[in-house]
Coordinates of C-alpha atoms in Angstrom, one line a residue:
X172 CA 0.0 0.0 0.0
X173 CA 1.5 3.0 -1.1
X174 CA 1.1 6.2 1.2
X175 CA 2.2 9.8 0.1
X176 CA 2.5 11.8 3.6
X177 CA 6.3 11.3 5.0
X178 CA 7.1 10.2 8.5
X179 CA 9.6 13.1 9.6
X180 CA 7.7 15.1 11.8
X181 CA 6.7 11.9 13.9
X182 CA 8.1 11.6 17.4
X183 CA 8.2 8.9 19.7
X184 CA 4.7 9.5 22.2
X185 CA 5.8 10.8 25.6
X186 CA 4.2 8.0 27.9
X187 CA 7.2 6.1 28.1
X188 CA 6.3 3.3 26.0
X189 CA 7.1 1.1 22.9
X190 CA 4.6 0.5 20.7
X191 CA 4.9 -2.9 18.6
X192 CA 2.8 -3.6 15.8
X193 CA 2.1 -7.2 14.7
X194 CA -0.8 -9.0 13.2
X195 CA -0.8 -11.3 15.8
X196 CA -1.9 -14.1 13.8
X197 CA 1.2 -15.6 12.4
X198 CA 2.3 -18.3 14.4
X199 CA 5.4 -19.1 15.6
X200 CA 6.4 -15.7 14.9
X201 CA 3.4 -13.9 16.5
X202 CA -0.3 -15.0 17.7
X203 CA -3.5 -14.0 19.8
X204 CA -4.3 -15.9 23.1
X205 CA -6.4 -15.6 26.3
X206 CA -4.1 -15.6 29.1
X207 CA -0.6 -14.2 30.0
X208 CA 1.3 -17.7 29.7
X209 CA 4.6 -18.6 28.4
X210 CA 5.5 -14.3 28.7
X211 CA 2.8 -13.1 26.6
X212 CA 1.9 -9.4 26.8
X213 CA -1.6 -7.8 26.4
X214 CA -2.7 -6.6 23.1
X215 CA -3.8 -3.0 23.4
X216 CA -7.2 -2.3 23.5
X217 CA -8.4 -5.8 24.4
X218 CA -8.3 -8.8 26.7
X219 CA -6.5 -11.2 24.5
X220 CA -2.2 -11.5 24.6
X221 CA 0.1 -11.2 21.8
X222 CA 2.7 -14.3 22.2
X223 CA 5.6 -16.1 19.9
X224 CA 9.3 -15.7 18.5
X225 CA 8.3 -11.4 17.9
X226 CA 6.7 -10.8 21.2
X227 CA 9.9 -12.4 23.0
X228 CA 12.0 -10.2 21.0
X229 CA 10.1 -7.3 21.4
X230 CA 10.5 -7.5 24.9
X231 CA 13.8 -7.2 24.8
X232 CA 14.6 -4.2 22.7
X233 CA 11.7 -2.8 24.9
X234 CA 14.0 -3.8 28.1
X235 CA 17.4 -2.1 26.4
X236 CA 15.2 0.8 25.2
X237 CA 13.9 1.1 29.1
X238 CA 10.7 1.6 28.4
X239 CA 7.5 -1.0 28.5
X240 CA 6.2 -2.6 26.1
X241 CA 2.6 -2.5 24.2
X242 CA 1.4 -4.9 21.4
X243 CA -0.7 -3.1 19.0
X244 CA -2.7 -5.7 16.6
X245 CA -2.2 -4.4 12.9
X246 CA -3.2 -6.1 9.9
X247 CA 0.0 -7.0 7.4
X248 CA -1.4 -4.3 4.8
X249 CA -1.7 -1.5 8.0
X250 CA 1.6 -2.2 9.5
X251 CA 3.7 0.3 7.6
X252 CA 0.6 3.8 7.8
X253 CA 1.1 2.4 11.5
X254 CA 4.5 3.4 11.7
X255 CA 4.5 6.2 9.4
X256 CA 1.8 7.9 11.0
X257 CA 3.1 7.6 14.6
X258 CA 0.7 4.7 16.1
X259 CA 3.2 2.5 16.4
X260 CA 7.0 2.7 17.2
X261 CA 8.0 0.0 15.2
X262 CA 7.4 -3.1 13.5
X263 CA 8.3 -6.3 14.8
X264 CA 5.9 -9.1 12.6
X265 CA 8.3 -11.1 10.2
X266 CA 9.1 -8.2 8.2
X267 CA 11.8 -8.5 5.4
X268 CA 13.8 -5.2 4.6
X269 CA 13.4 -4.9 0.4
X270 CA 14.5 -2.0 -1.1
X271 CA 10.6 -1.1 -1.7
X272 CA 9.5 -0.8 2.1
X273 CA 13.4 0.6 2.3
X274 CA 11.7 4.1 0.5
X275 CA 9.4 4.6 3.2
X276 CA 10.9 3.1 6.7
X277 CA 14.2 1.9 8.1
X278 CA 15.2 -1.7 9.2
X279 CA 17.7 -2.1 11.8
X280 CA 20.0 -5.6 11.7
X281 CA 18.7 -9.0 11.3
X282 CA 17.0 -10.6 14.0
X283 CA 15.9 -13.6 12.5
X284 CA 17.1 -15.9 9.2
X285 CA 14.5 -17.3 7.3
X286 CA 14.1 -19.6 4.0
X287 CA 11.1 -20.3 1.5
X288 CA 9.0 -22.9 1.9
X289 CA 5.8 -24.0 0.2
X290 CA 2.8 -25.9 2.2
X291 CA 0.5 -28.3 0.6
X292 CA -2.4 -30.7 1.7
X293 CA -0.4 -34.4 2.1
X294 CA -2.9 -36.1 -0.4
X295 CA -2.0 -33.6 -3.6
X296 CA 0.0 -34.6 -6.2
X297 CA 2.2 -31.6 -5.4
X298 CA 3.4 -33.4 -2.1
X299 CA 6.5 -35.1 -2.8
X300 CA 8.1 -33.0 -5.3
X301 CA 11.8 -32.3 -5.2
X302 CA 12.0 -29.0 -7.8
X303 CA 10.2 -25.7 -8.2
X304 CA 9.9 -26.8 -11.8
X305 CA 7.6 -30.0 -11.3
X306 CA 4.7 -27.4 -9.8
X307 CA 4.6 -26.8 -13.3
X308 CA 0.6 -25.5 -13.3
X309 CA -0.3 -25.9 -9.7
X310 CA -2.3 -23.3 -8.2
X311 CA 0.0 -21.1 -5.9
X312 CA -0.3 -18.1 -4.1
X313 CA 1.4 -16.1 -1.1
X314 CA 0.7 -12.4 1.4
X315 CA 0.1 -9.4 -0.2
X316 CA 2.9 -7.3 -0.4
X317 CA 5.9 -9.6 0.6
X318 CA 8.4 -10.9 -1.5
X319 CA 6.9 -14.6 -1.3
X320 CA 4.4 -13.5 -3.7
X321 CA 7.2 -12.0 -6.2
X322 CA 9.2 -15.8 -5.8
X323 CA 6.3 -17.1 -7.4
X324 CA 7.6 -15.6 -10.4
X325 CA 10.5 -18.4 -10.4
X326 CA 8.1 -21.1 -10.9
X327 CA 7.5 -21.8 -14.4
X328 CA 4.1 -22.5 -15.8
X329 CA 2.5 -22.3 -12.4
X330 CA -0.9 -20.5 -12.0
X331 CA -0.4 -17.6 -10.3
X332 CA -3.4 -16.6 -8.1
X333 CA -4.4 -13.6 -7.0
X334 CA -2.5 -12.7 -3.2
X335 CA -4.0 -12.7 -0.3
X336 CA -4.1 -10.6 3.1
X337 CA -2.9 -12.6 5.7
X338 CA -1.9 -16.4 6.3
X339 CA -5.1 -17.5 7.8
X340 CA -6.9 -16.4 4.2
X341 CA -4.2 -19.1 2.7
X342 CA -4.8 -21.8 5.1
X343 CA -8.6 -21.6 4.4
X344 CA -8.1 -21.3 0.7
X345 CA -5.8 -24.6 1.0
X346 CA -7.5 -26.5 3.0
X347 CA -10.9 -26.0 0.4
X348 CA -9.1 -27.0 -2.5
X349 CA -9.2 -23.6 -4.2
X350 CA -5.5 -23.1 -4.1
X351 CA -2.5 -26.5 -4.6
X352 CA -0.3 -24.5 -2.5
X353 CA 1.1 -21.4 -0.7
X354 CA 4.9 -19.9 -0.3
X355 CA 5.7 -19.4 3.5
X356 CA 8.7 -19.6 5.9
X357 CA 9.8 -22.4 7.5
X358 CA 9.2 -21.3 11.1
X359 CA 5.2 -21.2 9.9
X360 CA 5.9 -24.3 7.7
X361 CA 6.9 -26.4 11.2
X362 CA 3.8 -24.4 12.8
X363 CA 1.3 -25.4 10.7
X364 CA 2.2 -28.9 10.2
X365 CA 2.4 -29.5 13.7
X366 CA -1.0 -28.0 14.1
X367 CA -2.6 -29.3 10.7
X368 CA -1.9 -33.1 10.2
X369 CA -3.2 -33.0 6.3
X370 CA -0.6 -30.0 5.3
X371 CA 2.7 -30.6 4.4
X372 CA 6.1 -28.3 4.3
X373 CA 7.8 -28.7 0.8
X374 CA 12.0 -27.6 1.4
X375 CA 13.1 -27.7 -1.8
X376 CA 17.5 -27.4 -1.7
X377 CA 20.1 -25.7 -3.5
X378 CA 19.3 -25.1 -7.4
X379 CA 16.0 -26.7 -7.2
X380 CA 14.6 -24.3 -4.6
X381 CA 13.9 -20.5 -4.9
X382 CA 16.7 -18.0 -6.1
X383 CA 16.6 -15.0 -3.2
X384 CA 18.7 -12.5 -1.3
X385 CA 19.5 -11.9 2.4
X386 CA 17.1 -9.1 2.2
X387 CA 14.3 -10.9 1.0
X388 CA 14.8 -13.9 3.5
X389 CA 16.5 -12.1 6.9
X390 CA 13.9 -10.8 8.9
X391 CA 14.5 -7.5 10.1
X392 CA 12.8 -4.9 12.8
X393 CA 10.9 -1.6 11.2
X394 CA 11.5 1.8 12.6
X395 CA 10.4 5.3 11.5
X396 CA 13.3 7.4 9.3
X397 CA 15.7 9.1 11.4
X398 CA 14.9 7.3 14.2
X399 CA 17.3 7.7 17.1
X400 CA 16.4 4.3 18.8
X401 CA 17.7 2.2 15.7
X402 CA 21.5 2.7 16.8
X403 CA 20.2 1.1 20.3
X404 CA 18.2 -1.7 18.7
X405 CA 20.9 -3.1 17.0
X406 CA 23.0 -2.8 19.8
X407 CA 20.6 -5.4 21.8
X408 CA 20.4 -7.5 19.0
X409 CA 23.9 -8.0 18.6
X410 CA 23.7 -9.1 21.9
X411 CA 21.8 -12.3 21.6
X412 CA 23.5 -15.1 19.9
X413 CA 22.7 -17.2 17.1
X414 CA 21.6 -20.3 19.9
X415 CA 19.4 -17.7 22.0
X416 CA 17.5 -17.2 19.0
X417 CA 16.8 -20.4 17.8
X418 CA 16.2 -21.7 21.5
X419 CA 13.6 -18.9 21.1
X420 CA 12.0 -19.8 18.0
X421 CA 12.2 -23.6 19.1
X422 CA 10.4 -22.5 22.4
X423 CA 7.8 -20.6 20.5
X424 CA 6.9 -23.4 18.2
X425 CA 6.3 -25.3 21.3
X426 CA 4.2 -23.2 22.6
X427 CA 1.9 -21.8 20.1
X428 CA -2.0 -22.3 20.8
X429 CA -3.2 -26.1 19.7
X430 CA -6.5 -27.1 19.4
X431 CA -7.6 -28.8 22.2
X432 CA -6.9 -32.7 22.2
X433 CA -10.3 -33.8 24.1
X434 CA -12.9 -35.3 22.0
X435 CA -16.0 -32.9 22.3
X436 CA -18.1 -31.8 19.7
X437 CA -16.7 -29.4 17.7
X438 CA -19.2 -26.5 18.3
X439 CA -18.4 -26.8 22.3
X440 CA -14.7 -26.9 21.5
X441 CA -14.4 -23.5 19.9
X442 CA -17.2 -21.7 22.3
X443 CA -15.2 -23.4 25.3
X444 CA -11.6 -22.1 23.8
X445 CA -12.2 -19.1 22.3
X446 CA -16.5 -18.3 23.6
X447 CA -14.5 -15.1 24.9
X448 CA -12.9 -13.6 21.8
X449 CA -16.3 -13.9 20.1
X450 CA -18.4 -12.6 22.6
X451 CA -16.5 -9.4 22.6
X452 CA -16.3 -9.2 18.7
X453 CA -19.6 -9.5 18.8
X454 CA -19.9 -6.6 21.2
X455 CA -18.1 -4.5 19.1
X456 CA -19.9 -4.8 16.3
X457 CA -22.9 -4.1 17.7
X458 CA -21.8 -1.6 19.2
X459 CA -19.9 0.1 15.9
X460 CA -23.4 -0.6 14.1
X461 CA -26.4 0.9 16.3
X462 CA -24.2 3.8 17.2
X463 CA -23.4 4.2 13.5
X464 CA -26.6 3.8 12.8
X465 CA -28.4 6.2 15.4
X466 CA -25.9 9.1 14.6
X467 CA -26.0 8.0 11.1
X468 CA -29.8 8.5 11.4
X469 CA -30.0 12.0 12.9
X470 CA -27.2 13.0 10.3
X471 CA -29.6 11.6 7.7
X472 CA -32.6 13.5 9.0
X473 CA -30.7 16.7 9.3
X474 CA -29.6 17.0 6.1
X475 CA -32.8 16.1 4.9
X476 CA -34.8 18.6 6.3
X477 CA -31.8 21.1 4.9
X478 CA -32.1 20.0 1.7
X479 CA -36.0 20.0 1.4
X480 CA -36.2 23.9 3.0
X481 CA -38.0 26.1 0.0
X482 CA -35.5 28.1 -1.8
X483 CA -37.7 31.0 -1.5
X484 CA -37.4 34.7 0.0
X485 CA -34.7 37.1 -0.2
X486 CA -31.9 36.2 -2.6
X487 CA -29.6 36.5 -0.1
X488 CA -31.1 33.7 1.9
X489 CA -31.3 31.5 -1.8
X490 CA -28.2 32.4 -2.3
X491 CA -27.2 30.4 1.1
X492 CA -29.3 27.6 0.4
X493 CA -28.1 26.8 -3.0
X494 CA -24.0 27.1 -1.4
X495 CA -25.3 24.5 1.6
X496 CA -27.2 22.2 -0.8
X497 CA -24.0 21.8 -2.9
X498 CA -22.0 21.2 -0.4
X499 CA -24.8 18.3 1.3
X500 CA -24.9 17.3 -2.3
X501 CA -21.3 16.3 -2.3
X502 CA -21.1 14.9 0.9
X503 CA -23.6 12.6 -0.4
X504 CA -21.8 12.0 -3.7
X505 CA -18.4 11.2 -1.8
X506 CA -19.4 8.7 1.0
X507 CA -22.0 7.1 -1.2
X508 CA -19.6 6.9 -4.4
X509 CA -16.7 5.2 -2.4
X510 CA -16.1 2.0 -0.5
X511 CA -16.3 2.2 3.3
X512 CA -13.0 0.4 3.3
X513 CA -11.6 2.9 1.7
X514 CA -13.1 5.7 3.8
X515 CA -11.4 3.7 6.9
X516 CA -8.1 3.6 5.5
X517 CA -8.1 7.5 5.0
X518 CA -9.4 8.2 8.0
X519 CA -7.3 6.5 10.5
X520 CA -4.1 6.3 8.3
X521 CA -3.7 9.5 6.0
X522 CA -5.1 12.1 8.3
X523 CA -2.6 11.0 10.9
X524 CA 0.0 11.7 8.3
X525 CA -1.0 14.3 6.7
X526 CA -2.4 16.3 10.1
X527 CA -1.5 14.5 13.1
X528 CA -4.4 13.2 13.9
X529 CA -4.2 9.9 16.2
X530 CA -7.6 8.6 16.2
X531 CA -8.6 6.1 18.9
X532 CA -9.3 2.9 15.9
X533 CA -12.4 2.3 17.5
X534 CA -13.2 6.1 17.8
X535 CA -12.6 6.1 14.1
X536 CA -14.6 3.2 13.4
X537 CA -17.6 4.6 15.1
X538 CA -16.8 8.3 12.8
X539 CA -17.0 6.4 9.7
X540 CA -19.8 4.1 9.8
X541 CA -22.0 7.3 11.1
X542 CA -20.8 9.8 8.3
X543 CA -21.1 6.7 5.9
X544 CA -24.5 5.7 7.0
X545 CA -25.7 9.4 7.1
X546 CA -24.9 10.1 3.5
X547 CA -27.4 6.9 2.7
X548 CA -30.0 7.5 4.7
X549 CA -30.1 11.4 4.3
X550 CA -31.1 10.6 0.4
X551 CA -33.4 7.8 2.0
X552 CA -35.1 11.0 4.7
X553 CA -35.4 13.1 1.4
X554 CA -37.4 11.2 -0.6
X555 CA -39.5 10.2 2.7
X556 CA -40.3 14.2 3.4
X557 CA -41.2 14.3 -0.5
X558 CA -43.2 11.5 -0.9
X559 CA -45.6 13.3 2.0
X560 CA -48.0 14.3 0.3
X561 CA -47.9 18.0 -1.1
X562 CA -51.0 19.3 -0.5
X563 CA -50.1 18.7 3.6
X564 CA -47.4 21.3 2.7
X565 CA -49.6 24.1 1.2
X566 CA -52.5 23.0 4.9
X567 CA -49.7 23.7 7.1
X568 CA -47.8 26.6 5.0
X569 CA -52.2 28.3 4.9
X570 CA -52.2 28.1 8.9
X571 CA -49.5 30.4 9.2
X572 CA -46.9 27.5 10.1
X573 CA -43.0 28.0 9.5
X574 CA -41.0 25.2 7.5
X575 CA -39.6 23.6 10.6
X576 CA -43.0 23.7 12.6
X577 CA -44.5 21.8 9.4
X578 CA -41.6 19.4 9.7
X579 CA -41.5 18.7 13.4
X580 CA -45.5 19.2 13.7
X581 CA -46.9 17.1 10.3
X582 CA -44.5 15.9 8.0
X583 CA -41.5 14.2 9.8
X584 CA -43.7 11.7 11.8
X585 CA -45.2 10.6 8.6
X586 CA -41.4 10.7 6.9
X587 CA -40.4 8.7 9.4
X588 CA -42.7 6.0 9.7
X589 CA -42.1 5.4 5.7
X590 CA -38.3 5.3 5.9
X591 CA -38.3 2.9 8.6
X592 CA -37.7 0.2 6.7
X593 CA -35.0 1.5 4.7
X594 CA -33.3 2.4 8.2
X595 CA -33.7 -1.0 9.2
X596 CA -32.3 -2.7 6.4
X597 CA -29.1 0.0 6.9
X598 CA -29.1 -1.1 10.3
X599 CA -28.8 -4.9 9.0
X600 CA -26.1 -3.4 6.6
X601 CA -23.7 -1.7 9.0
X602 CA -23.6 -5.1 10.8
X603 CA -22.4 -7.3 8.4
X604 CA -20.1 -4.2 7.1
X605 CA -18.7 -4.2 10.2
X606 CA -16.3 -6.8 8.7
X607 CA -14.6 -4.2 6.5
X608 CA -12.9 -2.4 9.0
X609 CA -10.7 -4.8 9.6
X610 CA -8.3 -3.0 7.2
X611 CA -7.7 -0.7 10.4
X612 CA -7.6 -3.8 12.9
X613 CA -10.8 -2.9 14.9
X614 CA -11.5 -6.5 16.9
X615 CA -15.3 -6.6 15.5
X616 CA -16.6 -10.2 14.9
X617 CA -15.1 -11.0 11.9
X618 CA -11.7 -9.7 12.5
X619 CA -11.9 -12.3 15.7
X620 CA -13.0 -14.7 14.0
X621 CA -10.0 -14.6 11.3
X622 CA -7.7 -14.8 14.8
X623 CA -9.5 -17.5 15.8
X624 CA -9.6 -19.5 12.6
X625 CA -5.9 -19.0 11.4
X626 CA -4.7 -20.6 14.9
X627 CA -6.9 -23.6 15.7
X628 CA -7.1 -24.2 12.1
X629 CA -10.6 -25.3 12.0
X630 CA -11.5 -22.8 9.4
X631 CA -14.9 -23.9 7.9
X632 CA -16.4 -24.6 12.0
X633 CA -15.1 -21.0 12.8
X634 CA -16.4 -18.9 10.1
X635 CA -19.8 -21.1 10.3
X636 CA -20.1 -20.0 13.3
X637 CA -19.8 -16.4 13.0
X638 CA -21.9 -16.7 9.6
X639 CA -24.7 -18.1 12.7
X640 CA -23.8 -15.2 14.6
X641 CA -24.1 -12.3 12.1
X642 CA -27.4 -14.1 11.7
X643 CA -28.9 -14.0 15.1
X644 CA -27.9 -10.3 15.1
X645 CA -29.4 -9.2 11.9
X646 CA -32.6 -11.6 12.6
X647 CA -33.2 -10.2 15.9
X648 CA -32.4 -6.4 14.9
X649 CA -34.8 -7.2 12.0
X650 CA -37.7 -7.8 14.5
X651 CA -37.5 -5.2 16.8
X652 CA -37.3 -2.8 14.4
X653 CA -40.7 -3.9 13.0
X654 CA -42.0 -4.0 16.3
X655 CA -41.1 -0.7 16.4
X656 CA -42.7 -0.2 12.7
X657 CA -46.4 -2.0 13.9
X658 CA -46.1 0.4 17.0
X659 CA -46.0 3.6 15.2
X660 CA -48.6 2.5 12.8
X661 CA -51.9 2.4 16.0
X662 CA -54.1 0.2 16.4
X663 CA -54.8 -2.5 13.2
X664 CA -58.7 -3.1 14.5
X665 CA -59.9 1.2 14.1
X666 CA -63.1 1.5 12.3
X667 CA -63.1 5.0 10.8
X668 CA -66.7 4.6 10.0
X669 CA -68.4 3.4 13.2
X670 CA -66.5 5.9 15.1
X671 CA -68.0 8.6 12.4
X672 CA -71.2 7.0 13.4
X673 CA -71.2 7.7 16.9
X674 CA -69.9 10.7 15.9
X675 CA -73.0 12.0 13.6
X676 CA -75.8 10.1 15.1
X677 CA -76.6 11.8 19.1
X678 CA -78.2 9.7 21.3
X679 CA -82.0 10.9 22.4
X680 CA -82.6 10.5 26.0
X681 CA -86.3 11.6 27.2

């Protein structure tokens, strides 16, 4: 991902810490768990721990640095705005140094050697080849934007597919048949098979294996341009020997999270394990959706009352309205006309670079599903207050009654009621496009369900079960709000004409 803004006015925050970003999902090297064991350290922002080979090192240049520690979950693609903008310190998540990511941050020394491996299921055909050239139109992929991708250039005839985001993508597209294979590094190649038994790690030697540099293979720590604590970084590195950092790496393989070995069916297993993680995704977004949709609906409203206000009277005050209209207008245009994904990217990345803003992620989660959700639904309030019928305008407007006491007084009630429906299907909307903002790491639903999936490896239970829970939430949201609909509408059983009938025939008493 290509960013424009440059890093130089960033300075280290004054709290005394080191922030760490990581994905937390790539295992040995990093991983999300539910406790503090084997020296695991809390991931900001939540009650799961960042452990493996990068949190152990981490700690360390933390230690010679003198400050403490804090794991910041990133996703692979946000790792280097992270940095860039100031969120994080630096980047320590299996990073290799090429001269690309060289242009926009700095790498101190090595701290870990790595070589390419590919994974396969154990019952392909591709499972006991020796040479690159014998997957010769296998179906191969690797991560988006690391050089595992660019080696798949080296094999010849192979099917290149399109990249993916993160390693628990790959696993799930390997283990569904939809890709033969995937290019990885041995430390996940020995993770995965330990925790996968129908995966296999291809090592493929000498001239019949990939072609690559140290700076595509060594594994090195990102920091900001300029940065001062680089110099003192490497001096802690050089510190730990060759046989301290495989004991590490050794000792994180070990200890990475393993599905549990009792035999229990496998809906209990995952509630039991990781019932936690999902509960609070969950939370979240329900949380990110009914506030985005609440503030989303009284931006909606707003702006459609605005934008429905006659243009008549002095030109002055048409002259104002016309400027304000245009400007709704492209509000409108530019939330509706892009991807929310986008929107979240721009927000919480680029406006730290370009203005300094550090934006809480879930603070800008909540901003852009509200200012998304209000450019919909003001467009959905407009063509409620219109479809009101017009000669209600000219009543109200004959009695002497302003604009906004026909609004609050007659028409809005009425606009309301018929955009409910509308709202509640953007309500249903914002929930399942919750998901999106995972491009800035917010720990909604899906996001921990990705976690949860990439380490116990049981990828089609996982995301069935958080395909039943995005159900229960929409299903249930779906009824209330036409609960909500039937209660605004009165009674069902009102007879107009009996009641006119009482009304017009008087009662004669002697």
């Amino acid at each position: 991902m290509a960013w424009i803004f440059m890093p130089s006015a960033v300075t280290h925050a004054a709290d005394n810490t080191f922030k760490v970003g990581m994905e937390a999902g790539y295992p040995p090297f990093n991983w999300t768990q539910n406790d503090a064991s084997h020296g695991a350290v809390k991931i900001q922002g939540t009650l799961t721990y960042a452990g493996g080979y990068d949190v152990q090192m981490a700690k360390k240049v933390a230690k010679a640095l003198g400050k403490k520690l804090v794991v910041v979950k990133t996703e692979w693609d946000g790792l280097s705005p992270a940095l860039t903008s100031g969120k994080i310190d630096a980047i320590i998540a299996g990073m290799s140094p090429t001269p690309e990511r060289r242009k926009a941050i700095d790498f101190t020394d090595t701290y870990y050697k790595s070589k390419l491996v590919i994974i396969v299921r154990k019952d392909s055909k591709y499972a006991n080849v020796n040479d690159l050239k014998d997957f010769k139109n296998a179906k191969l992929t690797a991560q988006l934007n690391t050089f595992h991708y660019t080696a798949l250039d080296q094999i010849k005839g192979a099917i290149k597919e399109p990249a993916m985001k993160d390693f628990p993508s790959m696993r799930v597209a390997l283990e569904s048949g939809t890709i033969d294979g995937y290019i990885s590094e041995k430390p996940e190649g020995i993770s995965v098979t330990m925790a996968n038994p129908n995966v296999k790690m291809i090592q493929l030697k000498g001239s019949h294996g990939f072609k690559t540099n140290p700076e595509d293979t060594d594994l090195a720590i990102g920091v900001r341009k300029g940065d001062d604590d680089k110099v003192k970084i490497n001096q802690e590195l050089a510190k730990i020997s060759q046989s301290e950092r495989d004991d590490l790496m050794e000792q994180a393989v070990a200890q990475q999270p393993q599905s549990s070995g009792k035999q229990e069916n496998w809906f209990v297993a995952i509630f039991r394990q990781y019932g936690g993680m999902l509960l609070r995704g969950t939370g979240i977004t329900l949380l990110i959706s009914m506030v985005g949709t609440i503030v989303g609906f009284v931006i909606g409203l707003l702006v459609g009352i605005i934008r429905t206000i006659p243009r008549s009277g002095s030109a002055l005050r048409r002259g104002v309205l016309k400027v304000i209209n245009w400007l709704l207008s492209v509000y409108i245009e530019v939330f509706r006309g892009t991807p929310m994904i986008v929107q979240a990217a721009v927000l919480y990345y680029g406006a730290a670079q370009a203005f300094g803003w550090n934006m809480d992620r879930l603070v800008a989660a909540l901003v852009i599903v509200s200012i998304n959700t209000g450019a919909y639904l003001a467009e959905i309030m407009r063509g409620g207050i219109i479809s009101v019928n017009q000669g209600q305008f000219e009543a109200a407007h004959a009695l002497g009654m302003t604009h906004l006491q026909t609004m609050n007084k007659i028409i809005l009630p009425q606009a309301i009621r018929n955009s409910l429906p509308a709202v509640t299907n953007e309500f249903v909307i914002n929930i399942k496009d919750t998901s999106v903002l995972s491009i800035i790491s917010v720990s909604e639903l899906f996001f921990s369900g990705s976690t949860i999936a990439g380490q116990n490896f049981q990828f089609f239970h996982t995301y069935l079960i958080i395909c039943l829970i995005y159900l229960i939430l929409t299903f249930t949201i779906t009824r209330i709000l036409r609960l909500i609909e039937r209660k605004m509408d009165g009674p069902q059983n009102y007879n107009l004409m009996a009641n006119q009938d009482q009304i017009s025939t008087p009662t004669v008493q002697d």
